Coordinates of C-alpha atoms in Angstrom, one line a residue:
Chain K
X1 CA -13.9 -31.2 -26.1
X2 CA -13.7 -27.8 -27.8
X3 CA -12.6 -25.0 -25.5
X4 CA -12.0 -21.3 -25.9
X5 CA -10.4 -18.5 -24.0
X6 CA -11.9 -15.0 -23.1
X7 CA -9.3 -12.6 -21.8
X8 CA -9.6 -9.5 -19.9
X9 CA -7.2 -6.8 -21.1
X10 CA -6.0 -4.4 -18.4
X11 CA -3.9 -6.3 -15.8
X12 CA -4.3 -9.5 -17.7
X13 CA -2.6 -8.9 -21.0
X14 CA -1.4 -5.3 -20.5
X15 CA 0.4 -4.0 -17.3
X16 CA -1.8 -0.9 -16.8
X17 CA -3.7 -1.4 -13.6
X18 CA -1.4 0.7 -11.3
X19 CA -1.5 3.6 -13.8
X20 CA -5.3 3.6 -13.7
X21 CA -5.3 3.4 -9.9
X22 CA -2.8 6.4 -9.5
X23 CA -4.7 8.4 -12.1
X24 CA -8.0 8.1 -10.2
X25 CA -6.2 8.9 -6.9
X26 CA -4.6 12.0 -8.3
X27 CA -7.9 13.1 -9.9
X28 CA -9.7 12.8 -6.6
X29 CA -7.0 14.7 -4.8
X30 CA -7.1 17.5 -7.3
X31 CA -10.8 18.1 -6.3
X32 CA -9.9 17.9 -2.5
X33 CA -11.5 14.4 -2.3
X34 CA -9.7 11.4 -1.0
X35 CA -10.1 7.6 -0.9
X36 CA -7.5 5.0 0.3
X37 CA -5.7 4.0 -2.8
X38 CA -6.0 0.3 -2.2
X39 CA -9.8 0.7 -2.2
X40 CA -9.5 2.3 -5.8
X41 CA -7.3 -0.6 -6.8
X42 CA -9.9 -3.3 -5.8
X43 CA -12.6 -1.6 -7.9
X44 CA -10.5 -1.7 -11.1
X45 CA -12.0 -4.2 -13.6
X46 CA -15.6 -3.3 -13.0
X47 CA -17.5 -1.7 -15.9
X48 CA -16.7 2.1 -15.9
X49 CA -20.3 2.9 -15.0
X50 CA -20.4 0.7 -11.9
X51 CA -16.9 1.8 -10.9
X52 CA -17.9 5.4 -11.0
X53 CA -21.1 4.7 -9.2
X54 CA -19.2 2.8 -6.4
X55 CA -16.5 5.4 -6.2
X56 CA -18.8 8.3 -5.6
X57 CA -21.1 6.2 -3.3
X58 CA -18.0 5.8 -1.0
X59 CA -17.1 9.4 -1.4
X60 CA -20.6 10.3 -0.3
X61 CA -22.6 12.9 -2.1
X62 CA -20.4 14.5 -4.7
X63 CA -22.0 16.8 -7.3
X64 CA -22.3 15.8 -11.0
X65 CA -20.1 18.7 -12.0
X66 CA -17.3 17.4 -9.6
X67 CA -17.8 13.9 -10.9
X68 CA -17.2 15.1 -14.5
X69 CA -14.2 17.1 -13.5
X70 CA -12.7 14.1 -11.7
X71 CA -13.3 11.8 -14.8
X72 CA -11.6 14.4 -17.1
X73 CA -8.6 14.8 -14.8
X74 CA -8.4 11.0 -14.5
X75 CA -8.2 10.6 -18.3
X76 CA -5.6 13.4 -18.5
X77 CA -3.3 11.9 -15.9
X78 CA -3.7 8.5 -17.4
X79 CA -2.9 9.6 -20.9
X80 CA 0.4 11.1 -19.6
X81 CA 1.4 7.7 -18.3
X82 CA 0.0 5.7 -21.3
X83 CA 3.1 5.7 -23.5
X84 CA 5.0 3.8 -20.7
X85 CA 2.5 1.0 -20.4
X86 CA 3.7 -2.3 -21.7
X87 CA 2.3 -5.7 -22.4
X88 CA 2.7 -8.3 -19.6
X89 CA 5.3 -11.1 -19.9
X90 CA 4.1 -13.8 -22.4
X91 CA 0.9 -12.0 -23.5
X92 CA 1.6 -11.9 -27.2
X93 CA 3.2 -15.3 -27.2
X94 CA 0.2 -16.8 -25.4
X95 CA -2.2 -15.4 -28.0
X96 CA 0.1 -16.7 -30.8
X97 CA 0.3 -20.2 -29.2
X98 CA -3.6 -20.3 -29.1
X99 CA -3.7 -19.3 -32.8
X100 CA -1.2 -22.0 -33.7
X101 CA -3.1 -24.6 -31.8
X102 CA -6.3 -23.6 -33.3
X103 CA -7.9 -22.8 -30.0
X104 CA -10.3 -19.8 -30.3
X105 CA -9.9 -16.7 -28.1
X106 CA -11.5 -13.4 -27.6
X107 CA -10.9 -10.3 -25.6
X108 CA -13.6 -8.9 -23.3
X109 CA -12.7 -5.6 -21.6
X110 CA -14.3 -2.8 -19.7
X111 CA -12.0 -0.3 -21.4
X112 CA -13.1 2.2 -23.9
X113 CA -12.8 1.4 -27.7
X114 CA -10.0 3.9 -27.9
X115 CA -7.9 2.6 -25.0
X116 CA -8.5 -0.9 -26.3
X117 CA -7.3 0.0 -29.7
X118 CA -4.0 1.4 -28.3
X119 CA -3.5 -1.8 -26.1
X120 CA -4.1 -4.1 -29.0
X121 CA -1.4 -2.3 -31.0
X122 CA 1.0 -2.8 -28.1
X123 CA 0.2 -6.5 -28.1
X124 CA 0.6 -6.8 -31.9
X125 CA -3.0 -8.0 -32.3
X126 CA -4.7 -7.3 -35.6
X127 CA -7.9 -5.7 -34.4
X128 CA -9.6 -6.4 -37.8
X129 CA -9.1 -10.2 -37.3
X130 CA -9.3 -10.5 -33.5
X131 CA -12.6 -10.9 -31.6
X132 CA -12.6 -8.0 -29.2
X133 CA -15.7 -6.8 -27.1
X134 CA -15.6 -3.7 -25.1
X135 CA -18.0 -2.3 -22.6
X136 CA -19.9 -0.5 -25.4
X137 CA -20.8 -3.9 -27.0
X138 CA -23.0 -4.9 -24.2
X139 CA -25.6 -3.1 -22.1
X140 CA -24.2 -4.3 -18.7
X141 CA -20.5 -4.4 -18.0
X142 CA -18.5 -6.6 -15.6
X143 CA -19.2 -8.2 -13.1
X144 CA -22.4 -8.8 -15.1
X145 CA -21.5 -11.8 -17.3
X146 CA -23.0 -10.3 -20.6
X147 CA -19.6 -9.6 -22.2
X148 CA -18.4 -13.2 -21.5
X149 CA -21.6 -14.7 -22.9
X150 CA -21.4 -12.5 -26.0
X151 CA -17.7 -13.5 -26.4
X152 CA -18.5 -17.2 -26.1
X153 CA -21.1 -16.8 -28.8
X154 CA -18.6 -15.1 -31.1
X155 CA -16.2 -18.0 -30.4
X156 CA -18.9 -20.7 -31.0
X157 CA -18.0 -22.4 -27.7
X158 CA -20.6 -23.2 -25.0
X159 CA -20.0 -20.9 -22.1
X160 CA -19.5 -23.9 -19.7
X161 CA -16.3 -24.7 -21.7
X162 CA -15.0 -21.2 -21.9
X163 CA -12.0 -20.1 -19.8
X164 CA -12.5 -16.6 -18.6
X165 CA -9.0 -15.2 -17.8
X166 CA -8.8 -12.2 -15.6
X167 CA -6.8 -10.4 -12.9
X168 CA -9.7 -8.9 -10.9
X169 CA -12.3 -10.4 -8.7
X170 CA -14.9 -8.9 -11.0
X171 CA -13.8 -11.1 -13.9
X172 CA -14.0 -14.1 -11.7
X173 CA -17.4 -13.2 -10.3
X174 CA -18.7 -12.6 -13.8
X175 CA -17.3 -16.0 -14.8
X176 CA -19.0 -17.7 -12.0
X177 CA -22.3 -16.0 -12.7
X178 CA -22.4 -17.5 -16.2
X179 CA -20.8 -20.8 -15.3
X180 CA -17.6 -20.2 -17.3
X181 CA -14.3 -21.5 -16.0
X182 CA -12.4 -18.7 -14.2
X183 CA -8.6 -18.4 -14.4
X184 CA -6.9 -15.8 -12.2
X185 CA -3.7 -13.9 -13.0
X186 CA -1.8 -12.2 -10.3
X187 CA -0.5 -9.6 -12.6
X188 CA -3.1 -7.0 -11.6
X189 CA -1.9 -6.9 -8.0
X190 CA -4.5 -9.1 -6.5
X191 CA -3.1 -12.1 -4.7
X192 CA -3.6 -15.9 -5.2
X193 CA -6.0 -16.6 -2.3
X194 CA -8.1 -13.6 -3.1
X195 CA -8.5 -14.7 -6.7
X196 CA -9.3 -18.2 -5.6
X197 CA -11.9 -17.0 -3.2
X198 CA -13.5 -15.0 -6.0
X199 CA -13.8 -18.2 -8.0
X200 CA -10.6 -18.9 -9.9
X201 CA -10.2 -22.6 -10.5
X202 CA -6.4 -22.0 -11.2
X203 CA -4.3 -19.0 -10.5
X204 CA -1.1 -18.1 -12.5
X205 CA 1.6 -15.4 -12.2
X206 CA 1.0 -13.8 -15.6
X207 CA 0.3 -14.7 -19.2
X208 CA 3.8 -16.4 -19.5
X209 CA 3.0 -18.7 -16.6
X210 CA -0.4 -19.5 -18.1
X211 CA 1.3 -20.4 -21.4
X212 CA 3.7 -22.8 -19.5
X213 CA 0.6 -24.5 -18.1
X214 CA -1.6 -24.5 -21.2
X215 CA -1.5 -28.2 -21.7
X216 CA -3.3 -28.6 -18.3
X217 CA -6.2 -26.7 -19.6
X218 CA -6.8 -27.4 -23.3
X219 CA -5.7 -30.1 -25.6
X220 CA -4.7 -28.9 -29.0
X221 CA -7.6 -29.8 -31.3
X222 CA -5.3 -30.4 -34.2
Chain Y
X1 CA -0.4 -7.6 30.8
X2 CA 1.5 -4.7 29.4
X3 CA 1.4 -4.5 25.6
X4 CA 2.8 -2.1 23.0
X5 CA 2.4 -1.3 19.3
X6 CA 5.0 -1.1 16.6
X7 CA 3.8 0.5 13.4
X8 CA 5.1 0.4 10.0
X9 CA 4.7 3.7 8.2
X10 CA 4.3 3.5 4.4
X11 CA 1.0 1.7 3.6
X12 CA 0.2 1.3 7.3
X13 CA -0.2 4.9 8.5
X14 CA 0.5 6.8 5.3
X15 CA -1.1 6.1 1.9
X16 CA 2.1 6.0 -0.1
X17 CA 2.6 2.4 -1.4
X18 CA 1.2 3.0 -4.9
X19 CA 3.2 6.1 -5.5
X20 CA 6.5 4.2 -4.5
X21 CA 5.5 1.4 -6.9
X22 CA 4.7 3.7 -9.8
X23 CA 7.9 5.6 -9.2
X24 CA 10.0 2.4 -9.5
X25 CA 8.2 1.3 -12.6
X26 CA 8.7 4.7 -14.3
X27 CA 12.4 4.7 -13.2
X28 CA 13.0 1.2 -14.7
X29 CA 11.1 2.1 -17.9
X30 CA 13.3 5.2 -18.4
X31 CA 16.3 3.0 -18.5
X32 CA 14.7 0.5 -21.0
X33 CA 14.2 -2.0 -18.2
X34 CA 10.9 -3.6 -17.2
X35 CA 9.4 -5.7 -14.5
X36 CA 5.7 -6.5 -14.1
X37 CA 4.4 -3.7 -11.8
X38 CA 2.7 -6.1 -9.4
X39 CA 6.0 -7.7 -8.7
X40 CA 7.4 -4.3 -7.7
X41 CA 4.4 -3.9 -5.4
X42 CA 5.0 -7.1 -3.5
X43 CA 8.6 -6.1 -2.8
X44 CA 7.6 -2.8 -1.2
X45 CA 8.2 -2.9 2.6
X46 CA 11.5 -4.7 2.5
X47 CA 14.6 -2.7 3.6
X48 CA 15.9 -0.6 0.7
X49 CA 19.1 -2.6 0.4
X50 CA 17.2 -5.9 0.1
X51 CA 14.6 -4.3 -2.2
X52 CA 17.2 -3.1 -4.6
X53 CA 19.1 -6.4 -4.4
X54 CA 16.0 -8.4 -5.3
X55 CA 14.9 -6.0 -8.0
X56 CA 18.2 -6.0 -9.8
X57 CA 18.5 -9.8 -9.4
X58 CA 15.2 -10.2 -11.2
X59 CA 16.3 -7.8 -13.9
X60 CA 19.4 -9.9 -14.4
X61 CA 22.8 -8.3 -14.6
X62 CA 22.3 -4.6 -14.6
X63 CA 25.4 -2.4 -14.2
X64 CA 26.1 -0.3 -11.1
X65 CA 25.8 2.9 -13.1
X66 CA 22.3 1.9 -14.4
X67 CA 21.3 0.9 -10.8
X68 CA 22.3 4.4 -9.6
X69 CA 20.5 6.2 -12.4
X70 CA 17.3 4.1 -11.7
X71 CA 17.5 5.0 -7.9
X72 CA 17.9 8.7 -8.7
X73 CA 15.1 8.7 -11.2
X74 CA 12.8 6.8 -8.7
X75 CA 13.5 9.5 -6.1
X76 CA 12.7 12.2 -8.6
X77 CA 9.4 10.7 -9.8
X78 CA 8.4 10.0 -6.2
X79 CA 9.2 13.5 -5.0
X80 CA 6.8 14.9 -7.6
X81 CA 4.0 12.8 -6.2
X82 CA 4.9 13.3 -2.6
X83 CA 2.8 16.5 -1.9
X84 CA -0.4 14.5 -2.8
X85 CA 0.3 11.7 -0.3
X86 CA -2.1 11.6 2.7
X87 CA -2.4 9.8 6.0
X88 CA -4.6 6.7 5.9
X89 CA -8.1 7.0 7.5
X90 CA -7.8 6.9 11.3
X91 CA -4.0 7.0 11.5
X92 CA -3.7 10.1 13.6
X93 CA -6.7 9.2 15.7
X94 CA -5.3 5.7 16.4
X95 CA -2.0 7.1 17.7
X96 CA -3.8 9.6 19.9
X97 CA -6.1 6.9 21.3
X98 CA -3.0 4.9 22.3
X99 CA -1.5 8.0 23.9
X100 CA -4.7 8.6 25.9
X101 CA -4.9 5.0 27.0
X102 CA -1.3 5.0 28.1
X103 CA -0.4 2.1 25.6
X104 CA 3.1 2.7 24.4
X105 CA 3.8 2.7 20.6
X106 CA 6.7 3.2 18.2
X107 CA 7.2 3.5 14.5
X108 CA 9.5 1.1 12.7
X109 CA 10.1 1.9 9.0
X110 CA 12.3 1.1 6.1
X111 CA 12.0 4.6 4.8
X112 CA 14.8 7.1 4.9
X113 CA 15.1 9.6 7.8
X114 CA 14.0 12.5 5.4
X115 CA 10.9 10.7 4.0
X116 CA 10.0 9.6 7.5
X117 CA 10.2 13.2 8.9
X118 CA 7.8 14.3 6.1
X119 CA 5.4 11.5 6.8
X120 CA 5.4 12.3 10.6
X121 CA 4.6 15.9 9.9
X122 CA 1.5 14.8 7.8
X123 CA 0.5 12.5 10.7
X124 CA 0.8 15.4 13.2
X125 CA 3.3 13.3 15.1
X126 CA 5.9 15.3 17.2
X127 CA 9.1 13.6 16.1
X128 CA 10.9 14.9 19.2
X129 CA 8.6 13.0 21.5
X130 CA 7.7 9.9 19.4
X131 CA 9.8 6.8 19.3
X132 CA 10.7 6.4 15.6
X133 CA 13.2 3.9 14.2
X134 CA 14.3 4.0 10.6
X135 CA 16.4 1.7 8.4
X136 CA 19.5 3.6 9.5
X137 CA 18.9 2.7 13.2
X138 CA 19.7 -1.0 12.6
X139 CA 22.3 -2.8 10.6
X140 CA 19.6 -5.2 9.0
X141 CA 16.3 -4.0 7.7
X142 CA 13.0 -5.9 7.3
X143 CA 12.2 -8.7 7.0
X144 CA 15.1 -9.1 9.5
X145 CA 13.4 -8.5 12.9
X146 CA 16.1 -6.2 14.2
X147 CA 14.0 -3.0 13.9
X148 CA 11.1 -4.6 15.8
X149 CA 13.4 -5.8 18.6
X150 CA 15.0 -2.4 18.9
X151 CA 11.5 -0.8 19.0
X152 CA 10.3 -3.2 21.7
X153 CA 13.3 -2.4 23.8
X154 CA 12.6 1.4 23.4
X155 CA 9.0 0.7 24.5
X156 CA 10.1 -1.4 27.5
X157 CA 7.7 -4.2 26.5
X158 CA 8.8 -7.8 25.9
X159 CA 8.8 -8.6 22.2
X160 CA 6.3 -11.5 22.7
X161 CA 3.7 -8.8 23.9
X162 CA 4.3 -6.4 21.1
X163 CA 1.9 -6.0 18.2
X164 CA 3.8 -5.4 15.0
X165 CA 1.3 -3.6 12.6
X166 CA 2.1 -3.7 8.9
X167 CA 0.6 -3.8 5.4
X168 CA 3.4 -5.9 3.8
X169 CA 4.2 -9.6 4.1
X170 CA 7.7 -8.4 5.1
X171 CA 6.4 -6.8 8.3
X172 CA 4.6 -10.0 9.2
X173 CA 7.5 -12.3 8.4
X174 CA 9.8 -10.1 10.5
X175 CA 7.2 -10.3 13.3
X176 CA 7.1 -14.0 13.2
X177 CA 10.9 -14.3 13.2
X178 CA 11.1 -12.5 16.6
X179 CA 7.8 -13.9 18.0
X180 CA 6.0 -10.6 18.1
X181 CA 2.2 -10.5 17.3
X182 CA 1.6 -9.6 13.7
X183 CA -1.4 -7.5 12.7
X184 CA -2.1 -6.9 9.0
X185 CA -3.7 -3.9 7.4
X186 CA -5.1 -4.2 3.9
X187 CA -4.3 -0.5 3.2
X188 CA -1.1 -1.3 1.3
X189 CA -3.0 -3.3 -1.4
X190 CA -2.2 -6.8 -0.1
X191 CA -5.3 -8.8 0.6
X192 CA -6.5 -10.4 3.7
X193 CA -5.6 -14.1 2.9
X194 CA -2.1 -13.1 1.8
X195 CA -1.5 -11.2 5.0
X196 CA -2.8 -14.1 7.1
X197 CA -0.7 -16.6 5.3
X198 CA 2.3 -14.3 6.0
X199 CA 1.5 -14.5 9.7
X200 CA -1.0 -11.9 10.7
X201 CA -3.1 -13.0 13.6
X202 CA -5.7 -10.4 12.8
X203 CA -6.3 -8.4 9.6
X204 CA -8.0 -4.9 9.4
X205 CA -9.0 -2.6 6.6
X206 CA -6.9 0.3 7.7
X207 CA -5.9 2.3 11.0
X208 CA -9.5 3.4 11.5
X209 CA -10.7 -0.3 11.4
X210 CA -7.9 -1.3 13.9
X211 CA -8.9 1.6 16.2
X212 CA -12.6 0.3 16.1
X213 CA -11.2 -3.1 17.3
X214 CA -8.6 -1.9 19.8
X215 CA -10.3 -3.4 22.8
X216 CA -9.9 -6.9 21.4
X217 CA -6.2 -6.4 21.4
X218 CA -5.2 -4.4 24.4
X219 CA -6.9 -3.4 27.7
X220 CA -6.3 0.1 28.7
X221 CA -3.8 -0.1 31.6
X222 CA -5.3 2.9 33.4

């Protein structure tokens, strides 16, 4: 049975969730706004449009100008931390193992094309060869399943046989909505039970742990 | 039945967990070391001695000099973020409501006396009047239950009737070990199921949510 993998990027292959969280928190504080940081954390992984919509809904009636300044400040704070961001353990090895086994994979991220390009360089992924879909490739981002469906099509694997690998509940909700097979990784800071409850059929520590258990999920087709 | 509350501070009354996490991550990176950030997150809340012991065990064989530099750098990075740190929603109101109801409370933290003093100021707590125990008041910090037992004694409430309120699994493990009643708060970024599994008999969003449900836990003695 042919299978394929669709990976989220931030928190799943790259250790960048906490930097995104802190950058949003600092940006809000700089405008005299505040939201408990754990609530920002649990929104990471949604499409940027939905994230901002939810954030500002919870803040209650913030002006468009303030919203723009918060977003600019977030990007500024994040870019200061960006050079320190590293791949998660086993991320590159996992992608390489899939290549060697002839199991197709793609990356489906809510990140911008620029941030994605930088993350792919850190992973040593050749962006000319790899199948990478960002938020700008589909009209509706996560937890809408469009980006997973488009990835499955690129892989040539029916969505029901695709593993969607993610660290956020939004990846897993999206996977459920299109009947893909959700796999959770704890590396984004969301715990095992929370990922299971969001729909993960299996939960692993990080990419290295998933690589250790690859044989449980996919038989090498060659 | 007389009851009392013993509160953790970081992540329970003050929104500081993510800043501690990022500061440790930056400090490790500055020494060329790295640990997935979610793993640092799940260690927060232990006594500082145990935290450092576990951190450096996972890193495997780091010299004492490097350890010292990492700790200094962590303190430096954290102190830059410190002015932005704010109380969690409802924290001050909850303590005030307990005062008004005549229900005794104490704070039991793994933080240093200096960090604790700064946090108490932010909460508007008079440190001369409040019962506050830090890591330096007991020989063994969390998840050893010593600091909860010492707090219960200061409150004059049997430990079996004391609610230990915390955001980390270490608070809840410590509570179980001394047969206190553990209450979990999600405000430190650990999810509901993970807190329950660690021993929380009830889980709330943050101090404001606990305040909303106070009548379920303690009847006003006056």
